[in-house]
PDB file of C-alpha atoms in Angstrom:
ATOM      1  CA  UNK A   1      16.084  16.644  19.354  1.00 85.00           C
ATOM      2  CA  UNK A   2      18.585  15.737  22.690  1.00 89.00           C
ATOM      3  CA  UNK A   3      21.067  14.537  20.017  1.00 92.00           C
ATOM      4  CA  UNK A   4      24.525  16.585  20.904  1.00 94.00           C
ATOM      5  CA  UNK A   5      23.098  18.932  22.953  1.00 95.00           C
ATOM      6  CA  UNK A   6      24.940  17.604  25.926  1.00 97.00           C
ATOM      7  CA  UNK A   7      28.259  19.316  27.568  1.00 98.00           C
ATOM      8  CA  UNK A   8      30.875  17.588  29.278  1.00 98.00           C
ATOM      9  CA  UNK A   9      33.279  19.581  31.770  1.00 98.00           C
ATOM     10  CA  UNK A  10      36.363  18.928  33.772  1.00 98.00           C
ATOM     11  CA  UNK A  11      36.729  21.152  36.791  1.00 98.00           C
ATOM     12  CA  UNK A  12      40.132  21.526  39.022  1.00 98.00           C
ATOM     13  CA  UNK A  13      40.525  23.167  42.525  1.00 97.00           C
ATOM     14  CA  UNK A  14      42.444  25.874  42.477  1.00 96.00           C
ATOM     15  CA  UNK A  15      44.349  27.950  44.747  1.00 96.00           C
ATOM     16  CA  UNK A  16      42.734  30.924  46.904  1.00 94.00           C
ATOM     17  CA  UNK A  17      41.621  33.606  45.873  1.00 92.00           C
ATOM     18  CA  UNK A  18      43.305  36.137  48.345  1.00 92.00           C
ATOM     19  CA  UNK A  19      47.046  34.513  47.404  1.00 93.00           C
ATOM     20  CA  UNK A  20      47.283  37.089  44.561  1.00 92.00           C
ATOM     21  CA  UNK A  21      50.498  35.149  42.878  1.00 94.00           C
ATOM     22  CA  UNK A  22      49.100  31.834  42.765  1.00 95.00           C
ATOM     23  CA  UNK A  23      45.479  33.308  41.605  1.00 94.00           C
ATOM     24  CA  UNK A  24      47.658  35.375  39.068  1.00 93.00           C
ATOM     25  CA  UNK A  25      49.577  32.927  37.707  1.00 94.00           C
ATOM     26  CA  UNK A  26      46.762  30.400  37.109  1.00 95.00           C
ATOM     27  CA  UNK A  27      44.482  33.461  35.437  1.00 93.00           C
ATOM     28  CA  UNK A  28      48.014  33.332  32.776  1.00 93.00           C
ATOM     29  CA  UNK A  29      48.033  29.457  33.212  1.00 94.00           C
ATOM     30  CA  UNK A  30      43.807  29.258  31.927  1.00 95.00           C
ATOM     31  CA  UNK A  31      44.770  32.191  29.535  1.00 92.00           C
ATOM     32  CA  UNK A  32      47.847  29.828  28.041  1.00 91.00           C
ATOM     33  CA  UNK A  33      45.705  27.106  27.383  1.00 95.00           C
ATOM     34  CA  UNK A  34      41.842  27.754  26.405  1.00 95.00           C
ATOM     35  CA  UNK A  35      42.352  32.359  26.100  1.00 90.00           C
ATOM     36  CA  UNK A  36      42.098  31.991  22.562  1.00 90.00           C
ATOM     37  CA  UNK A  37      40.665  30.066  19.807  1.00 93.00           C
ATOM     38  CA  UNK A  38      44.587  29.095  18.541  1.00 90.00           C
ATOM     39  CA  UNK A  39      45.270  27.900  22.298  1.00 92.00           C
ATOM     40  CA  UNK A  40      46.616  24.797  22.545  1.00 94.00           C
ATOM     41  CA  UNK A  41      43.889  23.104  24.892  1.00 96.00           C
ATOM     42  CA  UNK A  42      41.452  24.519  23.249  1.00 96.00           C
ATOM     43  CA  UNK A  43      42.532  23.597  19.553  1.00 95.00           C
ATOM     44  CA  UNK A  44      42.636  19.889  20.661  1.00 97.00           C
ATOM     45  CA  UNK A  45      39.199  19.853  22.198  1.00 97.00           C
ATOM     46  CA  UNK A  46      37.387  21.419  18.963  1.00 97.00           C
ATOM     47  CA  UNK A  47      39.957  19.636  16.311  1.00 97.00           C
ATOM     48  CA  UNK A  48      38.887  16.354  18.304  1.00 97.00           C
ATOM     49  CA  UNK A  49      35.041  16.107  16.515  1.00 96.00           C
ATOM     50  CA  UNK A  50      33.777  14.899  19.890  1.00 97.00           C
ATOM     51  CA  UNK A  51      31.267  18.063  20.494  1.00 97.00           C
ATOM     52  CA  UNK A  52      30.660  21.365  18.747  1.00 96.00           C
ATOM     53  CA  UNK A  53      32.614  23.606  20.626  1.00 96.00           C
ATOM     54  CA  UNK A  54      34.414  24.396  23.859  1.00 97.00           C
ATOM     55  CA  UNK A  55      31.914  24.853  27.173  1.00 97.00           C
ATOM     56  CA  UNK A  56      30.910  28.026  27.853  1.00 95.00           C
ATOM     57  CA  UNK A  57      32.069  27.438  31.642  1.00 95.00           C
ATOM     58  CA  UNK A  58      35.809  27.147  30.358  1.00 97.00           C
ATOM     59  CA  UNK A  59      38.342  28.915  31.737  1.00 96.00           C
ATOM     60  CA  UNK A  60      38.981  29.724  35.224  1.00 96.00           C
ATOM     61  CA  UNK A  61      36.241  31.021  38.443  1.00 95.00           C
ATOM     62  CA  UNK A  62      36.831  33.043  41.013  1.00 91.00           C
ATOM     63  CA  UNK A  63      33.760  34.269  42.339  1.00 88.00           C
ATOM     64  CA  UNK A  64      34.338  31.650  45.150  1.00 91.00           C
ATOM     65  CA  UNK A  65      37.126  31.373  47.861  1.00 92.00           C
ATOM     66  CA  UNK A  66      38.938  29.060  45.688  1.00 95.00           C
ATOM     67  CA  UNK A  67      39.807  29.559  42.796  1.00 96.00           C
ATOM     68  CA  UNK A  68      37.933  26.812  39.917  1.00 97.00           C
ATOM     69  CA  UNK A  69      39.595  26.174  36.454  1.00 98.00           C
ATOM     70  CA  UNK A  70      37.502  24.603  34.034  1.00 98.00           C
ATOM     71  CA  UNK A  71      37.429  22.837  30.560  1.00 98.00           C
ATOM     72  CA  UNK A  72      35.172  21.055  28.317  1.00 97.00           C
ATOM     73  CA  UNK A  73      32.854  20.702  25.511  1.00 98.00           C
ATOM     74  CA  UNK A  74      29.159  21.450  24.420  1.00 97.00           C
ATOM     75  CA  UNK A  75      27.432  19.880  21.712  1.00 97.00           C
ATOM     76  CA  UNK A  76      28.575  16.427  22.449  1.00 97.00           C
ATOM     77  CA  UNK A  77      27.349  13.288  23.881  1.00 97.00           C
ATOM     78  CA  UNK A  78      27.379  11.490  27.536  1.00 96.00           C
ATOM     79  CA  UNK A  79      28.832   8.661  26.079  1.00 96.00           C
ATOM     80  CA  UNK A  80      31.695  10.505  24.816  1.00 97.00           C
ATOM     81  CA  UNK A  81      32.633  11.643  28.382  1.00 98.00           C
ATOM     82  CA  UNK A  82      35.571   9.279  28.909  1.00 98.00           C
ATOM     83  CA  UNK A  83      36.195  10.216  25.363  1.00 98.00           C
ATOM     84  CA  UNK A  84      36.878  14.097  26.283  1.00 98.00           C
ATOM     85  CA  UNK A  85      38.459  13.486  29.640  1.00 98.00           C
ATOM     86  CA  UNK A  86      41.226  11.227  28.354  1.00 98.00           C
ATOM     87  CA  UNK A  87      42.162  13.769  25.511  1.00 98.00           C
ATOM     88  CA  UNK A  88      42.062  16.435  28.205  1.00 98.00           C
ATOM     89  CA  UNK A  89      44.559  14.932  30.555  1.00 98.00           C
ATOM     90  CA  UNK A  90      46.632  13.325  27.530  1.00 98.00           C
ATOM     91  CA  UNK A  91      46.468  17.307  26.273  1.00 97.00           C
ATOM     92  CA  UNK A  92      47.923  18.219  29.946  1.00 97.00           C
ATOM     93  CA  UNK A  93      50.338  15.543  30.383  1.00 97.00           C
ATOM     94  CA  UNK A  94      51.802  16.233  26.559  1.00 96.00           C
ATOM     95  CA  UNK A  95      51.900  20.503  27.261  1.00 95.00           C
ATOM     96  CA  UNK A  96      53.479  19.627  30.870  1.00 95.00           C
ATOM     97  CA  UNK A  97      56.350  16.737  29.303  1.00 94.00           C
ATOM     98  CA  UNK A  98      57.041  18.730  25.952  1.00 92.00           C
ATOM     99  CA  UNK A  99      56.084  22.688  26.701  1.00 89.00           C
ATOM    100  CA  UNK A 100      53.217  24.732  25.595  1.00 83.00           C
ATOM    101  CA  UNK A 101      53.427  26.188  22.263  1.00 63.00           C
ATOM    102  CA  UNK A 102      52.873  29.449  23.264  1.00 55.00           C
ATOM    103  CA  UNK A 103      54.947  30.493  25.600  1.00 57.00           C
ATOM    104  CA  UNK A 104      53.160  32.485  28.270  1.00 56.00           C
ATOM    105  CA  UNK A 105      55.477  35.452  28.669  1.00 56.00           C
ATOM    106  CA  UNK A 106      54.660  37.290  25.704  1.00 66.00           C
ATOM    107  CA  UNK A 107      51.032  37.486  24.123  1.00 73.00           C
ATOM    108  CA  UNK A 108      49.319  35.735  26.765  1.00 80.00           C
ATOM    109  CA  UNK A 109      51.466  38.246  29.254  1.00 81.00           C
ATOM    110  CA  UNK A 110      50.498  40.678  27.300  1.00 83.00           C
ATOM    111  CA  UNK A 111      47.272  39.873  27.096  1.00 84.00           C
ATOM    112  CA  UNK A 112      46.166  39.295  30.651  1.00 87.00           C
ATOM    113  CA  UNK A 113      48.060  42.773  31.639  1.00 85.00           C
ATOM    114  CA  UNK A 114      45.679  44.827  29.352  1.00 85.00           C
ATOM    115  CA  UNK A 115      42.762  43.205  31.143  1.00 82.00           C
ATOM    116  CA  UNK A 116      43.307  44.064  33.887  1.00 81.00           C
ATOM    117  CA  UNK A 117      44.991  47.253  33.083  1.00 81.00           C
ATOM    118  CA  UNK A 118      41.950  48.363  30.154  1.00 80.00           C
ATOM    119  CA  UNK A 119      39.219  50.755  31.704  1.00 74.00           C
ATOM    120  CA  UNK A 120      36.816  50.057  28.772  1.00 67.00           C
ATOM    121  CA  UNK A 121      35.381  46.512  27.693  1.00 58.00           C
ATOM    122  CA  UNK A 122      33.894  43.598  28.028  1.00 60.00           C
ATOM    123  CA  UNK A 123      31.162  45.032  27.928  1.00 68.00           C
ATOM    124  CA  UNK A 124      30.688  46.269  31.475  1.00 76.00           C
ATOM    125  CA  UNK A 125      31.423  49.140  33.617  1.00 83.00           C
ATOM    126  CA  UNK A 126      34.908  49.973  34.847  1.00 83.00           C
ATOM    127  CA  UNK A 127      33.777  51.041  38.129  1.00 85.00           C
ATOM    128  CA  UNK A 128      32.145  47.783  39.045  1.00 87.00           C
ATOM    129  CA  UNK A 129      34.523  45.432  37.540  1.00 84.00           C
ATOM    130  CA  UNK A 130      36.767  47.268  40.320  1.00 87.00           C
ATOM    131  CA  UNK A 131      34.399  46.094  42.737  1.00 89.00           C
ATOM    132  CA  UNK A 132      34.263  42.954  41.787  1.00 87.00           C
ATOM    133  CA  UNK A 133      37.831  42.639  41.909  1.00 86.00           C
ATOM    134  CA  UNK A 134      37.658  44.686  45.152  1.00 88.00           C
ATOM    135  CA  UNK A 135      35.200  42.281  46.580  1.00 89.00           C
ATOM    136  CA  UNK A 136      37.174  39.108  45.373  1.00 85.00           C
ATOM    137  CA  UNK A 137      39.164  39.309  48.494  1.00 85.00           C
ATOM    138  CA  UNK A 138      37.279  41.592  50.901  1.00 88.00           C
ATOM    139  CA  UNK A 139      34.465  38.909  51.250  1.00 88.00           C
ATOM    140  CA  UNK A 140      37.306  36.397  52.849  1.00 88.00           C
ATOM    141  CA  UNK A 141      39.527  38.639  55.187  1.00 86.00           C
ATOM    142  CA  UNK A 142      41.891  39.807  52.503  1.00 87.00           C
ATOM    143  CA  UNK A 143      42.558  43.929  52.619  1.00 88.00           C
ATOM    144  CA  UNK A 144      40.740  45.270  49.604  1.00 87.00           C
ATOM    145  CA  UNK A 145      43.601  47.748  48.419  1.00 86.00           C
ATOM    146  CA  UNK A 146      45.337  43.794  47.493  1.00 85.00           C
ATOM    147  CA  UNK A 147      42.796  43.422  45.472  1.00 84.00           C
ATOM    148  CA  UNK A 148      43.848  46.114  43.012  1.00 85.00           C
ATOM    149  CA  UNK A 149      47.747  45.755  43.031  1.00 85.00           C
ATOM    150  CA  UNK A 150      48.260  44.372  39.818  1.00 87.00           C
ATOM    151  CA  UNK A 151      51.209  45.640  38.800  1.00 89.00           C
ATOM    152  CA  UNK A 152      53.852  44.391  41.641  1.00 92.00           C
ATOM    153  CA  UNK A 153      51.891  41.103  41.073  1.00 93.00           C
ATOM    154  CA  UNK A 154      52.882  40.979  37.638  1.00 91.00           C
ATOM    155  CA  UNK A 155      55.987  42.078  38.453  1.00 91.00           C
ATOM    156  CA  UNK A 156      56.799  39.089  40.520  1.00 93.00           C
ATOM    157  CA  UNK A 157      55.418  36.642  38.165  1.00 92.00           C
ATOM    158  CA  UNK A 158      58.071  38.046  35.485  1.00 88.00           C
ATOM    159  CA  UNK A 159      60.392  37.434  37.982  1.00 92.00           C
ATOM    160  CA  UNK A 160      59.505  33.531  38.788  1.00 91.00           C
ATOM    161  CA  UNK A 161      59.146  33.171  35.016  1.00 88.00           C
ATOM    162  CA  UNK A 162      62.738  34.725  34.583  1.00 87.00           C
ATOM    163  CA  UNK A 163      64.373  32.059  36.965  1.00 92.00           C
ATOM    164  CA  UNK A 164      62.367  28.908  36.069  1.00 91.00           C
ATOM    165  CA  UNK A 165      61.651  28.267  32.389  1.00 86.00           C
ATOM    166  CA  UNK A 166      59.399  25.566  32.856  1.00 91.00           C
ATOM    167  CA  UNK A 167      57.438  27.358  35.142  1.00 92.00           C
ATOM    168  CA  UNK A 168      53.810  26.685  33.659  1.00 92.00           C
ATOM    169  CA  UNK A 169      55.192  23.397  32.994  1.00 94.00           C
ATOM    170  CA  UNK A 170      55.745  22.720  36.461  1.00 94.00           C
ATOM    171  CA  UNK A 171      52.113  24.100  36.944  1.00 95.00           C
ATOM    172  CA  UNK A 172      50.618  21.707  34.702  1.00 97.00           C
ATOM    173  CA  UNK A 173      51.802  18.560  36.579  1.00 97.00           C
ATOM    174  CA  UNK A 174      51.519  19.928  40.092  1.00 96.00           C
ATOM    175  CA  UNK A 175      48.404  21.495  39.645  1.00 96.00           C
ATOM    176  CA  UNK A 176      46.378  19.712  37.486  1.00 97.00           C
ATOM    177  CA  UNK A 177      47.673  16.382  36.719  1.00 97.00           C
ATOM    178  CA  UNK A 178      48.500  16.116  40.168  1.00 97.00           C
ATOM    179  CA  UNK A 179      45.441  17.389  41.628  1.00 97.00           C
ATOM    180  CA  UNK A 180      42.990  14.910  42.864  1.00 93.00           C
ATOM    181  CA  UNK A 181      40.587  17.532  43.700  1.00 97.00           C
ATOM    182  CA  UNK A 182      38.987  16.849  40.465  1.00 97.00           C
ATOM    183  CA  UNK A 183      34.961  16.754  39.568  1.00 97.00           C
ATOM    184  CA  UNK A 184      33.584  15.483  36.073  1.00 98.00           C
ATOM    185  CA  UNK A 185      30.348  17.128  34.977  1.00 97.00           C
ATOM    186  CA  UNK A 186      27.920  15.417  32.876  1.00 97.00           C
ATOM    187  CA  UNK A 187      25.116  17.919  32.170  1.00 97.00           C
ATOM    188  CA  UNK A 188      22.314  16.151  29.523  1.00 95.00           C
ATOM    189  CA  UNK A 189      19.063  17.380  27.663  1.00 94.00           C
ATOM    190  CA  UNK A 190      15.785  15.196  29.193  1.00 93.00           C
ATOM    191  CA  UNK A 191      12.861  15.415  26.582  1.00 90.00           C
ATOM    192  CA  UNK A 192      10.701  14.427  29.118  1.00 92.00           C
ATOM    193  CA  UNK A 193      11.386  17.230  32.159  1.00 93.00           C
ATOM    194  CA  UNK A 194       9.040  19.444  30.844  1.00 92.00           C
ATOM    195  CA  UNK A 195       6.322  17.146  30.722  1.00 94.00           C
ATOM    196  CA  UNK A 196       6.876  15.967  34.437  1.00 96.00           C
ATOM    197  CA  UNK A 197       7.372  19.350  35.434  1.00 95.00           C
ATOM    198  CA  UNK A 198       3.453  20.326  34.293  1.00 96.00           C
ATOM    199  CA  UNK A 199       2.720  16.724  35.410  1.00 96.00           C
ATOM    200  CA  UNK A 200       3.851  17.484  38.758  1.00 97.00           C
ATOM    201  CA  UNK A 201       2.391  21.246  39.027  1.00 97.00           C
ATOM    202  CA  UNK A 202      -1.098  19.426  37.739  1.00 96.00           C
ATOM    203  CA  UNK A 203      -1.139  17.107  40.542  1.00 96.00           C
ATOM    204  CA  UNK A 204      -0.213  19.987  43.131  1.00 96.00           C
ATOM    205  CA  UNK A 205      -3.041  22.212  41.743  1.00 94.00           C
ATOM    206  CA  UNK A 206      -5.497  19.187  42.009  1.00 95.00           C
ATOM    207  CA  UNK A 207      -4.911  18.400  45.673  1.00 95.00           C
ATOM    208  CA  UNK A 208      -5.241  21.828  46.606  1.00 93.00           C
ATOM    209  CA  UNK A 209      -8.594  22.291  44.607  1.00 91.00           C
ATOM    210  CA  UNK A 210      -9.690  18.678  46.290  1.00 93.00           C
ATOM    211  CA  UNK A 211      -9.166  20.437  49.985  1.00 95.00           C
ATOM    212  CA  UNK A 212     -10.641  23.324  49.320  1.00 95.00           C
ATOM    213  CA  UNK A 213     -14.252  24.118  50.119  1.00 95.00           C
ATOM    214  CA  UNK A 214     -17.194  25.992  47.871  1.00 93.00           C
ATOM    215  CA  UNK A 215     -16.759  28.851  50.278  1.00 94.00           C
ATOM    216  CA  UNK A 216     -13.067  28.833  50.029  1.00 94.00           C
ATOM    217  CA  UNK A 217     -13.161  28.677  45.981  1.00 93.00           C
ATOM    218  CA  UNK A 218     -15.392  31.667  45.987  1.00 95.00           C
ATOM    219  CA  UNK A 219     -13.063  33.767  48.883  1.00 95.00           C
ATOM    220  CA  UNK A 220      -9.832  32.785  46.469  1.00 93.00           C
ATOM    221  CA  UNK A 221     -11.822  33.950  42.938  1.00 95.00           C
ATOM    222  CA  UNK A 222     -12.756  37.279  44.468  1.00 97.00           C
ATOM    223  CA  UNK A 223      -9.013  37.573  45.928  1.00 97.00           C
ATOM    224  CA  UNK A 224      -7.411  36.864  42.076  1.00 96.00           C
ATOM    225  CA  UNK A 225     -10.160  39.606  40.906  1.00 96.00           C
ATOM    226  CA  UNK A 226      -9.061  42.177  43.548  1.00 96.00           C
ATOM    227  CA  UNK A 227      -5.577  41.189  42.770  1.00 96.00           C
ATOM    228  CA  UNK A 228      -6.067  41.482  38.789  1.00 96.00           C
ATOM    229  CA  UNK A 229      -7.962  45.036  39.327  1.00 95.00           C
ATOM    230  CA  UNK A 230      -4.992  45.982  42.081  1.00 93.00           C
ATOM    231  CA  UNK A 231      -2.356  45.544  39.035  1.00 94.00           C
ATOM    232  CA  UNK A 232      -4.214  47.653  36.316  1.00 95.00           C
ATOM    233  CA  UNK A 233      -5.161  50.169  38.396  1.00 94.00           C
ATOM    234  CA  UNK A 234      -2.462  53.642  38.268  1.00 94.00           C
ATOM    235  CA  UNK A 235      -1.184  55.678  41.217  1.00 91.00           C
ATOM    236  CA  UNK A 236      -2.299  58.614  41.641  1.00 92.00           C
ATOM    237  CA  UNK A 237       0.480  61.547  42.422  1.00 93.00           C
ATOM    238  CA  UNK A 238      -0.073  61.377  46.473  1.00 94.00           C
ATOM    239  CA  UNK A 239       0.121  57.531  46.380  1.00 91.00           C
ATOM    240  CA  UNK A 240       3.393  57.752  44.736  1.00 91.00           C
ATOM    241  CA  UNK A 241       4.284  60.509  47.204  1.00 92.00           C
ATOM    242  CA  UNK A 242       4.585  58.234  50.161  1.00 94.00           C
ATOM    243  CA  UNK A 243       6.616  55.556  48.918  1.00 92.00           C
ATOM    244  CA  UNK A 244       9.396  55.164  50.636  1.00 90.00           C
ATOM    245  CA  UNK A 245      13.152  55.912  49.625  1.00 88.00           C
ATOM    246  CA  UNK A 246      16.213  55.083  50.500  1.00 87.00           C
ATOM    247  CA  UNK A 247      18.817  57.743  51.007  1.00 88.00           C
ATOM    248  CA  UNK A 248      22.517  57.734  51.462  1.00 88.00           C
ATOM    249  CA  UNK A 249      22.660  58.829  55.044  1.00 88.00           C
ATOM    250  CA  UNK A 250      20.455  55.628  56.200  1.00 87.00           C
ATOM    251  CA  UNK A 251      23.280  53.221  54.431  1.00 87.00           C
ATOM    252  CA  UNK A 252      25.768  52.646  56.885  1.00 86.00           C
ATOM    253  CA  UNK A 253      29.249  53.485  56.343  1.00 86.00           C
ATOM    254  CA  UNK A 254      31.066  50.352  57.888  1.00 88.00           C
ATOM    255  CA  UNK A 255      30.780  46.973  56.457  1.00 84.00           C
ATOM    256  CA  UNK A 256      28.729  44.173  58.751  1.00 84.00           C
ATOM    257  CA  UNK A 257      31.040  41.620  59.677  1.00 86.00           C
ATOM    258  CA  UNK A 258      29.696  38.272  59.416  1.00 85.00           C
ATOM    259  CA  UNK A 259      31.378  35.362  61.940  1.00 88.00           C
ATOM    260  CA  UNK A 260      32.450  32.397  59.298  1.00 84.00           C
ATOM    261  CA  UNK A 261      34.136  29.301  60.472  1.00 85.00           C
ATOM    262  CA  UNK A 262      35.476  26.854  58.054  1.00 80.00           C
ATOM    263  CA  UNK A 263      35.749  23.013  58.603  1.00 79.00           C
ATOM    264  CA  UNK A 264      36.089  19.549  56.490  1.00 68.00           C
TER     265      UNK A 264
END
């Protein structure tokens, strides 16, 4: 069945992901709204009845060099698309006019500090979720060590949040309200894709068969035989011998630096 198997997402431009303030204070800004279950973005998407639960691509991206925050649901309709956006930005505009509930300075603080302060969880290695963060800015001119300075970072955000109460408020409007960089993604279940998929390899396979000659068909069975006996068949110890390997001292020690221009 296709019925509510669709998932409807909302998708904002965010800021770069080598400004470590901004970056940081959207990270608390995504946590504020959609970190938890009880958040308030997130309660009014799954309270609404219009899908099953929140999308699996909400929250906030930054595996690109801007940042993308995201929000939706899964389990719903295409129809109900204009349905989830309005209660999105009515969400947005009501958190930015009245406040959100939560305030971020405490438990979402708190929260997004011990992430990126925790050496174990989530269920992957500490040493490469450094490098990942690491990487984050390294891959677009950014000094790597940035990449790991959380705590003056924080630091300064306590600071703005100190002097402007409304900050996230503020964040809301500007950033997201505001923002016309804005994409609406409609991603449905087709019942009939696999079908034209086999349709489509069927009709590849039979043109090839039609050019091909009796001498080619019997060159391409003895090639899949050869193939098929090549893949059974096990190594023997002097085989395996001369395969090659890759040692430290042939990795080069400075990075390649790859020209990029960027242009609208």
């Amino acid at each position: 069945p296709t019925e509510r198997r669709s998932t409807v997402a909302l998708s904002w431009l965010g800021p770069s992901v080598v400004d470590r303030d901004d970056l940081l204070a959207f990270e608390v800004l995504s946590d504020a709204l959609v970190g938890t279950p009880g958040s308030p973005l997130w309660k009014a998407l799954t309270d609404s009845g219009l899908g099953e639960d929140v999308a699996p691509v909400t929250g906030l991206e930054t595996e690109a060099p801007r940042a993308v925050f995201t929000v939706g649901l899964r389990g719903t309709e295409p129809g109900r698309a204009d349905d989830i956006e309005r209660l999105v930005l009515e969400t947005l505009a009501s958190l930015s006019e009245n406040g959100i509930a939560e305030r971020p300075g405490a438990a979402t603080l708190n929260r997004v500090e011990f992430r990126h302060r925790e050496i174990r969880g989530n269920g992957s290695p500490y040493a490469l979720r450094l490098m990942r963060r690491v990487l984050r800015g390294w891959s677009y001119g950014a000094d790597p060590v940035d990449s790991l300075e959380f705590a003056p970072v924080m630091a300064s955000l306590g600071r703005r949040l100190a002097a402007d109460g409304r900050f996230f408020e503020r964040l809301v409007a500007d950033r997201l309200l505001a923002n016309l960089h804005r994409a609406r993604l409609v991603v449905r279940p087709d019942a009939g894709q696999g079908a034209r998929g086999a349709a489509d390899e069927r009709e590849r396979v039979d043109a090839l068969q039609h050019r091909m000659s009796a001498a080619d068909r019997t060159r391409q069975a003895a090639e899949q035989r050869a193939f098929e006996a090549f893949q059974s068949r096990t190594e023997t110890p002097e085989e395996l011998a001369v395969i090659p390997v890759l040692g430290r001292d042939a990795l080069r020690r400075e990075p390649e630096v790859i020209p990029v221009s960027e242009g609208h």
